[in-house]
Amino acid sequence: MGFHTITLGCKLNQFDTAAIEAELMRRGLSPAADAGDARVVIVNTCTVTGKADAEARKLIRGVRRRNAGCKLLVTGCYAELDGERIAAIDGVDRVFGNRDKHRLPEILDEVGIAAPEQNTGDLDRGCDALHFGDRSRAFLRVQEGCNLRCSYCVIPKVRGLSRSTPPQQVAEMFGSLLGRGYREVVLTGVNTGDYGKDLDPPRSLADLLRELLEVCPDADAPRRSRIRLNSLEPLTVTDEIIALMAADRRLAPHLQVPLQSGSETILRRMRRNYRLSQYTDRLERLRSAVPHVGLGADVIIGFPGETDELFEECYRFIENSPLNYLHVFAWSPRPGTPAADLEDRVHGSKVKERSARLRELAARLGLRFRRGFEGRPLDAVILGPREDGRIRALTGNFIEVSLPARTEVPRGSMLDVVITEAREEETLAVPADSGQTKAPPADAGEAVELV
Ligand code: SF4
């Protein structure tokens, strides 16, 4: 009897899905590779854009078309935002939002997916059995919700106020993930940098990191591991966190710091809680303390009122920043957000053109950044093989490299690599102990074997 889960959206949703799967496995179900073969299908949705909503609806209809007999359950942010609309889709058995995810055991009972006798009825209990499919990196939710009110954002409405997972519980889950062989654990949340402010006594994300680093194997240990912080809001990139990242290479030298716009005028309309000078200050401090740090940003294009001049301001700001990659999104009016009532909409063709220009800029910044590491050793976690047989790996500073085929290192393990050539489309590397500084031609796959 199998189950199949489909996850849309962010790493927090990936974590939630892993917890859902843990509960289904606790009930004796096993993963089915295809939704068409599953007895239970759970779709964990996202609602960050209108496009995400449409994608979820299409996907849900697709599952029902391919599997008339399964129990079809839908959860996640879109279910929280507009559960009625999803429930109206033919063939949906049950819709439950984020605030009801913890009741999954009860909900499964109600839809007839029985539980073994000693059912505890609390989803979080299953977290010591978290698996991330064939992923080599694990996601660990430490914080949930957000207290900020950016004018375009629907997340506080669907994820609630900011709240932190107790440090003891985080440390247990972290230890259990390391114990099960994950070499990289990505700490995730909605506004992760807000960690601990709601706890009694209040704590900080830096406090939590110090605790986790205590249970993390030494940087030179055979089974070394690392913590990745993923995304932090600009004003939560504290000097403490910068100092920790500079002092301890088990904390991946990488941060995604949402910018959203490089125009002060647009930032004000977005009701973001920082000025560009503060944003620059945080990134420059980080870059000077951790020179090889990988820095990325989310940017929204086409926000109401974004004129050509304001877009050029944004473009120049990013061009002169230490950023080396971008996630570019087109603004999307979200129901119930102040921005949805704003006029001065930007025409779709302008949005397309500007997004393309920013992506081209990001590619240039990224290539310059990667070229700066040619010939230098970096530690990387093995992600797995590509279709062409080369091996994908991810460095601490968030460069995806490809190693020669037949590089015999298990998925998920960590090794030192040397970047030999940064190309526009990819970054070639070899294992640091291969004695090679220049990558063999891409098709010479047989050359390298790691003992
Ligand atoms: S910080 Fe702003 S954009 Fe991010 S989740 Fe909170 S309200 Fe949304």
Short mmCIF file of C-alpha atoms and ligand atoms in Angstrom, two decimals:
data_model
loop_
_atom_site.label_atom_id
_atom_site.label_comp_id
_atom_site.label_asym_id
_atom_site.label_seq_id
_atom_site.Cartn_x
_atom_site.Cartn_y
_atom_site.Cartn_z
CA MET A 1 0.00 0.00 0.00
CA GLY A 2 1.75 3.13 -1.15
CA PHE A 3 1.70 6.85 -0.76
CA HIS A 4 2.96 9.59 -3.02
CA THR A 5 3.66 13.19 -2.02
CA ILE A 6 4.06 16.21 -4.25
CA THR A 7 5.70 19.33 -2.82
CA LEU A 8 5.52 22.80 -4.32
CA GLY A 9 7.43 25.83 -3.04
CA CYS A 10 10.10 26.40 -0.43
CA LYS A 11 12.42 24.36 1.78
CA LEU A 12 9.99 24.77 4.67
CA ASN A 13 7.43 22.89 2.61
CA GLN A 14 10.08 20.24 1.90
CA PHE A 15 10.51 19.80 5.63
CA ASP A 16 6.75 19.64 6.21
CA THR A 17 6.45 16.97 3.52
CA ALA A 18 9.21 14.92 5.14
CA ALA A 19 7.24 15.04 8.41
CA ILE A 20 4.05 14.00 6.56
CA GLU A 21 5.89 11.09 4.93
CA ALA A 22 7.28 10.03 8.32
CA GLU A 23 3.72 9.74 9.64
CA LEU A 24 2.56 7.77 6.58
CA MET A 25 5.50 5.39 6.94
CA ARG A 26 4.73 5.02 10.64
CA ARG A 27 1.32 3.78 9.48
CA GLY A 28 2.95 1.06 7.45
CA LEU A 29 2.64 2.75 4.07
CA SER A 30 5.60 2.86 1.72
CA PRO A 31 6.54 5.48 -0.87
CA ALA A 32 5.16 4.92 -4.37
CA ALA A 33 7.34 6.37 -7.12
CA ASP A 34 4.33 7.48 -9.13
CA ALA A 35 1.07 9.13 -8.04
CA GLY A 36 -0.71 6.78 -10.41
CA ASP A 37 0.25 3.77 -8.24
CA ALA A 38 -0.46 5.24 -4.80
CA ARG A 39 -3.39 4.60 -2.45
CA VAL A 40 -2.84 8.02 -0.84
CA VAL A 41 -1.61 11.15 -2.63
CA ILE A 42 -0.83 14.31 -0.64
CA VAL A 43 -0.13 17.58 -2.45
CA ASN A 44 1.68 20.19 -0.33
CA THR A 45 0.98 23.51 -2.04
CA CYS A 46 2.57 26.98 -2.27
CA THR A 47 0.84 30.32 -2.81
CA VAL A 48 3.68 32.80 -3.11
CA THR A 49 2.46 33.78 -6.61
CA GLY A 50 -0.73 33.41 -8.67
CA LYS A 51 1.27 31.08 -10.91
CA ALA A 52 1.89 28.74 -7.96
CA ASP A 53 -1.87 28.55 -7.31
CA ALA A 54 -2.60 27.71 -10.95
CA GLU A 55 0.15 25.09 -10.97
CA ALA A 56 -1.35 23.46 -7.87
CA ARG A 57 -4.85 23.27 -9.36
CA LYS A 58 -3.52 21.77 -12.60
CA LEU A 59 -1.47 19.24 -10.69
CA ILE A 60 -4.37 18.18 -8.45
CA ARG A 61 -6.63 17.61 -11.47
CA GLY A 62 -3.82 15.66 -13.12
CA VAL A 63 -3.45 13.33 -10.14
CA ARG A 64 -7.18 12.56 -10.06
CA ARG A 65 -7.24 11.91 -13.82
CA ARG A 66 -4.38 9.42 -13.47
CA ASN A 67 -5.57 7.78 -10.27
CA ALA A 68 -9.33 7.54 -9.83
CA GLY A 69 -9.12 5.37 -6.71
CA CYS A 70 -6.61 7.10 -4.46
CA LYS A 71 -7.31 9.24 -1.42
CA LEU A 72 -6.34 12.73 -2.60
CA LEU A 73 -5.42 15.18 0.15
CA VAL A 74 -4.26 18.74 -0.33
CA THR A 75 -2.41 20.88 2.20
CA GLY A 76 0.08 23.76 2.38
CA CYS A 77 -0.10 27.52 1.89
CA TYR A 78 -2.60 27.59 -0.98
CA ALA A 79 -4.88 25.25 1.00
CA GLU A 80 -4.57 27.65 3.92
CA LEU A 81 -5.32 30.67 1.73
CA ASP A 82 -8.18 29.33 -0.40
CA GLY A 83 -9.18 25.86 0.80
CA GLU A 84 -12.71 26.27 -0.52
CA ARG A 85 -11.58 26.68 -4.08
CA ILE A 86 -9.39 23.58 -3.85
CA ALA A 87 -12.16 21.57 -2.17
CA ALA A 88 -14.37 22.44 -5.14
CA ILE A 89 -12.03 20.61 -7.53
CA ASP A 90 -13.56 17.28 -8.53
CA GLY A 91 -12.05 14.32 -6.73
CA VAL A 92 -10.36 16.09 -3.84
CA ASP A 93 -11.04 14.07 -0.68
CA ARG A 94 -9.67 16.42 1.94
CA VAL A 95 -8.15 19.89 2.20
CA PHE A 96 -6.31 21.03 5.34
CA GLY A 97 -4.22 24.19 5.77
CA ASN A 98 -0.87 24.78 7.44
CA ARG A 99 -2.46 25.39 10.82
CA ASP A 100 -3.97 21.86 10.67
CA LYS A 101 -0.84 20.02 9.47
CA HIS A 102 -0.16 18.86 13.04
CA ARG A 103 -3.55 17.08 12.98
CA LEU A 104 -2.51 14.84 10.07
CA PRO A 105 -2.80 11.61 12.13
CA GLU A 106 -6.41 12.46 12.96
CA ILE A 107 -7.16 13.50 9.38
CA LEU A 108 -5.70 10.25 8.02
CA ASP A 109 -7.92 8.33 10.45
CA GLU A 110 -10.92 10.31 9.24
CA VAL A 111 -10.24 9.49 5.58
CA GLY A 112 -9.73 5.84 6.43
CA ILE A 113 -5.94 5.50 6.38
CA ALA A 114 -5.77 3.52 9.60
CA ALA A 115 -2.96 3.79 12.10
CA PRO A 116 -1.26 1.05 14.15
CA GLU A 117 -2.69 0.67 17.71
CA GLN A 118 -0.20 2.88 19.53
CA ASN A 119 -1.17 5.98 17.51
CA THR A 120 -0.02 9.14 19.34
CA GLY A 121 -2.01 11.60 17.18
CA ASP A 122 0.73 14.20 17.10
CA LEU A 123 2.57 14.82 13.80
CA ASP A 124 5.70 16.31 15.30
CA ARG A 125 6.41 13.06 17.18
CA GLY A 126 7.40 11.49 13.84
CA CYS A 127 10.29 13.91 13.25
CA ASP A 128 12.92 11.40 14.32
CA ALA A 129 12.12 9.50 11.17
CA LEU A 130 12.57 12.33 8.71
CA HIS A 131 13.81 11.30 5.28
CA PHE A 132 14.41 13.56 2.32
CA GLY A 133 13.90 10.99 -0.43
CA ASP A 134 17.14 10.56 -2.35
CA ARG A 135 18.32 13.95 -1.35
CA SER A 136 21.81 14.27 0.06
CA ARG A 137 20.93 17.35 2.06
CA ALA A 138 18.36 17.52 4.84
CA PHE A 139 16.07 20.46 5.66
CA LEU A 140 15.35 21.27 9.29
CA ARG A 141 12.58 23.67 10.26
CA VAL A 142 13.67 25.84 13.20
CA GLN A 143 11.23 28.71 12.79
CA GLU A 144 7.78 29.27 11.34
CA GLY A 145 5.66 32.31 10.39
CA CYS A 146 6.56 36.01 10.17
CA ASN A 147 5.84 39.20 12.13
CA LEU A 148 6.74 41.54 9.29
CA ARG A 149 4.14 42.93 6.89
CA CYS A 150 5.69 43.45 3.46
CA SER A 151 2.95 44.92 1.31
CA TYR A 152 3.09 42.20 -1.42
CA CYS A 153 3.37 39.16 0.83
CA VAL A 154 0.67 36.66 1.73
CA ILE A 155 2.91 34.42 3.85
CA PRO A 156 2.10 35.86 7.29
CA LYS A 157 -1.55 35.17 6.46
CA VAL A 158 -0.93 31.51 5.60
CA ARG A 159 1.92 30.74 8.01
CA GLY A 160 0.95 32.91 11.00
CA LEU A 161 3.11 34.85 13.42
CA SER A 162 6.77 34.05 14.02
CA ARG A 163 7.39 31.11 16.35
CA SER A 164 10.48 29.06 17.09
CA THR A 165 11.00 25.32 17.51
CA PRO A 166 12.41 24.77 21.03
CA PRO A 167 16.22 24.47 20.87
CA GLN A 168 16.18 21.06 22.54
CA GLN A 169 13.88 19.67 19.84
CA VAL A 170 16.03 21.25 17.10
CA ALA A 171 19.20 19.73 18.59
CA GLU A 172 17.54 16.27 18.77
CA MET A 173 16.38 16.39 15.16
CA PHE A 174 19.76 17.74 14.05
CA GLY A 175 21.56 14.92 15.85
CA SER A 176 19.19 12.35 14.37
CA LEU A 177 19.75 13.69 10.83
CA LEU A 178 23.53 13.56 11.26
CA GLY A 179 23.14 10.10 12.75
CA ARG A 180 21.37 9.00 9.60
CA GLY A 181 24.21 10.16 7.39
CA TYR A 182 23.15 13.61 6.20
CA ARG A 183 26.32 15.64 5.83
CA GLU A 184 24.55 18.92 5.19
CA VAL A 185 21.59 20.20 7.19
CA VAL A 186 19.84 23.32 5.91
CA LEU A 187 18.13 25.30 8.67
CA THR A 188 14.89 26.66 7.32
CA GLY A 189 11.97 28.85 8.32
CA VAL A 190 9.91 31.72 6.98
CA ASN A 191 11.96 34.41 8.75
CA THR A 192 14.70 32.23 10.19
CA GLY A 193 16.68 35.17 11.52
CA ASP A 194 13.83 35.89 13.92
CA TYR A 195 14.58 32.62 15.68
CA GLY A 196 14.23 32.65 19.47
CA LYS A 197 12.62 36.06 20.00
CA ASP A 198 9.35 34.38 21.04
CA LEU A 199 11.00 31.90 23.43
CA ASP A 200 11.14 32.35 27.18
CA PRO A 201 13.86 33.33 27.92
CA PRO A 202 14.40 34.88 24.47
CA ARG A 203 17.34 33.56 22.48
CA SER A 204 18.97 34.26 19.12
CA LEU A 205 19.74 32.29 15.99
CA ALA A 206 23.42 32.65 16.90
CA ASP A 207 22.69 30.94 20.25
CA LEU A 208 21.06 28.05 18.41
CA LEU A 209 23.96 27.79 15.97
CA ARG A 210 26.47 27.61 18.78
CA GLU A 211 24.48 24.76 20.33
CA LEU A 212 24.25 22.84 17.06
CA LEU A 213 27.94 23.33 16.32
CA GLU A 214 28.67 21.65 19.63
CA VAL A 215 27.07 18.41 18.37
CA CYS A 216 28.46 18.77 14.85
CA PRO A 217 31.55 16.59 14.11
CA ASP A 218 34.86 18.47 13.86
CA ALA A 219 35.63 20.10 10.55
CA ASP A 220 38.45 17.63 9.96
CA ALA A 221 36.57 14.54 11.16
CA PRO A 222 36.10 11.72 8.62
CA ARG A 223 32.31 12.16 8.83
CA ARG A 224 32.45 15.95 8.82
CA SER A 225 29.19 17.81 8.31
CA ARG A 226 27.99 21.32 7.83
CA ILE A 227 25.07 23.59 8.59
CA ARG A 228 23.64 25.85 5.90
CA LEU A 229 21.58 28.87 6.90
CA ASN A 230 19.79 29.30 3.59
CA SER A 231 17.92 32.62 3.74
CA LEU A 232 18.04 35.48 6.29
CA GLU A 233 16.21 38.80 6.17
CA PRO A 234 18.73 41.68 5.87
CA LEU A 235 18.43 43.09 9.39
CA THR A 236 18.77 39.62 10.90
CA VAL A 237 22.27 39.16 9.43
CA THR A 238 23.83 40.05 12.76
CA ASP A 239 27.48 40.62 13.60
CA GLU A 240 27.27 37.52 15.82
CA ILE A 241 26.24 35.34 12.88
CA ILE A 242 28.90 36.92 10.67
CA ALA A 243 31.54 36.20 13.33
CA LEU A 244 30.36 32.57 13.66
CA MET A 245 30.51 32.08 9.90
CA ALA A 246 34.01 33.59 9.79
CA ALA A 247 35.27 31.42 12.67
CA ASP A 248 33.74 28.02 11.87
CA ARG A 249 33.85 26.42 8.42
CA ARG A 250 31.18 23.94 9.50
CA LEU A 251 28.79 26.85 8.97
CA ALA A 252 28.49 27.02 5.18
CA PRO A 253 29.86 30.36 3.88
CA HIS A 254 26.68 31.19 2.05
CA LEU A 255 23.64 33.38 2.57
CA GLN A 256 20.62 34.32 0.57
CA VAL A 257 19.53 37.78 1.70
CA PRO A 258 16.21 38.84 0.09
CA LEU A 259 16.62 42.27 -1.51
CA GLN A 260 13.36 42.41 -3.46
CA SER A 261 14.31 45.74 -5.09
CA GLY A 262 17.43 47.86 -5.55
CA SER A 263 15.33 51.01 -5.70
CA GLU A 264 14.70 52.85 -2.43
CA THR A 265 11.34 54.13 -3.74
CA ILE A 266 10.10 50.64 -4.52
CA LEU A 267 11.38 49.29 -1.20
CA ARG A 268 9.22 51.89 0.53
CA ARG A 269 6.16 50.80 -1.48
CA MET A 270 6.93 47.20 -0.57
CA ARG A 271 7.10 48.22 3.11
CA ARG A 272 10.41 46.41 3.48
CA ASN A 273 12.00 47.16 6.88
CA TYR A 274 15.46 48.31 5.74
CA ARG A 275 17.15 50.91 3.55
CA LEU A 276 19.58 50.03 0.78
CA SER A 277 22.46 51.44 2.83
CA GLN A 278 21.69 48.94 5.61
CA TYR A 279 21.46 46.11 3.08
CA THR A 280 24.85 47.06 1.62
CA ASP A 281 26.33 47.38 5.10
CA ARG A 282 25.29 43.85 6.07
CA LEU A 283 26.63 42.31 2.86
CA GLU A 284 29.90 44.24 2.97
CA ARG A 285 30.51 43.25 6.59
CA LEU A 286 29.87 39.62 5.68
CA ARG A 287 32.06 39.78 2.58
CA SER A 288 34.97 41.34 4.48
CA ALA A 289 34.72 38.80 7.32
CA VAL A 290 34.17 35.81 5.01
CA PRO A 291 35.82 36.73 1.66
CA HIS A 292 34.74 33.53 -0.14
CA VAL A 293 31.10 33.76 0.98
CA GLY A 294 28.43 33.03 -1.63
CA LEU A 295 25.74 35.75 -1.64
CA GLY A 296 22.37 35.58 -3.32
CA ALA A 297 19.19 37.60 -3.30
CA ASP A 298 15.50 37.37 -4.22
CA VAL A 299 14.34 40.24 -6.42
CA ILE A 300 10.78 41.09 -7.46
CA ILE A 301 10.36 42.74 -10.85
CA GLY A 302 7.34 44.69 -12.07
CA PHE A 303 6.13 45.95 -8.70
CA PRO A 304 3.45 48.64 -9.22
CA GLY A 305 5.08 52.01 -9.84
CA GLU A 306 8.38 50.53 -11.13
CA THR A 307 9.30 52.97 -13.87
CA ASP A 308 12.21 52.56 -16.30
CA GLU A 309 14.26 54.93 -14.12
CA LEU A 310 13.52 52.99 -10.92
CA PHE A 311 14.35 49.71 -12.64
CA GLU A 312 17.70 51.17 -13.80
CA GLU A 313 18.36 52.18 -10.17
CA CYS A 314 17.70 48.60 -9.13
CA TYR A 315 19.92 47.23 -11.90
CA ARG A 316 22.85 49.49 -10.99
CA PHE A 317 22.49 48.69 -7.29
CA ILE A 318 22.80 44.96 -7.98
CA GLU A 319 25.60 45.45 -10.51
CA ASN A 320 27.64 47.26 -7.82
CA SER A 321 26.76 44.85 -5.03
CA PRO A 322 28.73 41.78 -3.83
CA LEU A 323 25.87 39.50 -4.90
CA ASN A 324 26.74 36.54 -7.13
CA TYR A 325 23.35 35.03 -7.85
CA LEU A 326 19.72 36.12 -8.00
CA HIS A 327 16.27 34.55 -7.85
CA VAL A 328 14.16 36.83 -10.02
CA PHE A 329 10.37 36.80 -9.61
CA ALA A 330 7.67 38.74 -11.44
CA TRP A 331 5.39 40.58 -9.02
CA SER A 332 2.05 38.84 -8.61
CA PRO A 333 -0.95 40.46 -6.85
CA ARG A 334 -1.82 38.29 -3.83
CA PRO A 335 -5.34 38.36 -2.37
CA GLY A 336 -5.69 40.53 0.72
CA THR A 337 -2.29 42.20 0.43
CA PRO A 338 -2.02 46.03 0.32
CA ALA A 339 0.03 45.87 -2.90
CA ALA A 340 -2.84 44.14 -4.70
CA ASP A 341 -4.78 47.42 -4.55
CA LEU A 342 -1.94 49.52 -5.97
CA GLU A 343 -2.28 51.09 -9.42
CA ASP A 344 0.59 51.91 -11.86
CA ARG A 345 0.82 48.28 -12.94
CA VAL A 346 3.81 47.43 -15.14
CA HIS A 347 3.07 45.92 -18.55
CA GLY A 348 3.92 42.22 -18.88
CA SER A 349 6.33 42.83 -21.77
CA LYS A 350 8.31 45.27 -19.61
CA VAL A 351 8.39 42.74 -16.78
CA LYS A 352 9.70 40.08 -19.15
CA GLU A 353 12.37 42.36 -20.60
CA ARG A 354 13.55 43.57 -17.19
CA SER A 355 13.61 40.05 -15.72
CA ALA A 356 15.71 38.89 -18.66
CA ARG A 357 18.16 41.74 -18.16
CA LEU A 358 18.51 40.93 -14.46
CA ARG A 359 19.04 37.23 -15.17
CA GLU A 360 21.73 38.11 -17.70
CA LEU A 361 23.39 40.35 -15.07
CA ALA A 362 23.17 37.54 -12.49
CA ALA A 363 24.84 35.13 -14.93
CA ARG A 364 27.72 37.59 -15.41
CA LEU A 365 28.14 38.15 -11.66
CA GLY A 366 27.96 34.41 -11.08
CA LEU A 367 30.59 33.59 -13.71
CA ARG A 368 32.95 36.22 -12.30
CA PHE A 369 32.45 34.77 -8.81
CA ARG A 370 33.04 31.15 -9.89
CA ARG A 371 36.12 32.08 -11.94
CA GLY A 372 37.59 33.58 -8.77
CA PHE A 373 37.81 30.04 -7.33
CA GLU A 374 39.57 28.28 -10.19
CA GLY A 375 42.45 26.27 -8.74
CA ARG A 376 41.27 26.72 -5.14
CA PRO A 377 40.12 23.82 -2.92
CA LEU A 378 36.57 23.97 -1.58
CA ASP A 379 34.56 21.40 0.38
CA ALA A 380 31.53 19.99 -1.42
CA VAL A 381 28.67 17.62 -0.69
CA ILE A 382 27.89 15.05 -3.37
CA LEU A 383 24.40 15.55 -4.81
CA GLY A 384 24.41 12.66 -7.26
CA PRO A 385 24.95 11.78 -10.93
CA ARG A 386 23.84 13.88 -13.91
CA GLU A 387 22.32 12.31 -16.99
CA ASP A 388 25.68 12.51 -18.75
CA GLY A 389 27.29 10.58 -15.90
CA ARG A 390 29.20 13.50 -14.39
CA ILE A 391 28.74 13.93 -10.64
CA ARG A 392 26.98 16.99 -9.21
CA ALA A 393 28.31 18.46 -5.98
CA LEU A 394 27.58 21.62 -4.01
CA THR A 395 30.31 23.68 -2.36
CA GLY A 396 29.92 25.46 0.95
CA ASN A 397 29.69 28.82 -0.82
CA PHE A 398 26.86 27.50 -3.00
CA ILE A 399 28.64 26.74 -6.28
CA GLU A 400 27.28 23.69 -8.03
CA VAL A 401 30.22 21.88 -9.60
CA SER A 402 30.43 18.80 -11.80
CA LEU A 403 33.02 16.14 -11.18
CA PRO A 404 34.25 13.56 -13.69
CA ALA A 405 32.04 10.54 -14.17
CA ARG A 406 32.93 7.48 -12.07
CA THR A 407 34.14 9.70 -9.26
CA GLU A 408 33.36 7.00 -6.74
CA VAL A 409 32.12 8.87 -3.71
CA PRO A 410 28.71 8.05 -2.22
CA ARG A 411 25.84 10.51 -2.60
CA GLY A 412 25.63 12.83 0.38
CA SER A 413 29.26 12.49 1.39
CA MET A 414 31.58 15.45 1.69
CA LEU A 415 34.92 15.87 -0.04
CA ASP A 416 37.39 18.56 -1.05
CA VAL A 417 37.28 19.57 -4.69
CA VAL A 418 39.30 21.92 -6.85
CA ILE A 419 37.51 24.03 -9.44
CA THR A 420 39.42 23.65 -12.67
CA GLU A 421 37.26 25.62 -15.07
CA ALA A 422 34.26 27.92 -14.62
CA ARG A 423 32.25 28.03 -17.82
CA GLU A 424 29.05 29.94 -18.51
CA GLU A 425 26.92 26.81 -18.41
CA GLU A 426 28.76 24.86 -15.69
CA THR A 427 31.70 24.67 -13.29
CA LEU A 428 34.14 21.79 -13.74
CA ALA A 429 35.98 20.42 -10.75
CA VAL A 430 38.03 17.42 -9.71
CA PRO A 431 38.52 15.78 -6.31
CA ALA A 432 41.27 17.69 -4.51
CA ASP A 433 43.27 14.51 -3.94
CA SER A 434 43.16 13.53 -7.61
CA GLY A 435 46.44 15.41 -8.14
CA GLN A 436 44.90 17.12 -11.15
CA THR A 437 44.59 20.90 -11.35
CA LYS A 438 43.22 21.00 -14.88
CA ALA A 439 39.96 19.12 -15.56
CA PRO A 440 40.20 16.40 -18.25
CA PRO A 441 38.01 17.13 -21.29
CA ALA A 442 34.33 16.70 -20.30
CA ASP A 443 34.04 13.41 -22.22
CA ALA A 444 37.15 11.80 -20.67
CA GLY A 445 34.98 10.47 -17.78
CA GLU A 446 37.07 7.41 -16.99
CA ALA A 447 40.20 9.31 -15.82
CA VAL A 448 39.56 9.80 -12.12
CA GLU A 449 38.88 7.12 -9.46
CA LEU A 450 38.78 8.00 -5.77
CA VAL A 451 39.78 5.19 -3.44
S1 SF4 B 1 9.71 39.08 5.61
FE1 SF4 B 1 8.18 40.01 4.30
S2 SF4 B 1 8.34 38.81 2.42
FE2 SF4 B 1 9.29 37.61 4.02
S3 SF4 B 1 7.69 36.28 4.81
FE3 SF4 B 1 7.75 38.10 6.08
S4 SF4 B 1 6.21 39.46 5.21
FE4 SF4 B 1 6.71 37.92 3.68
#
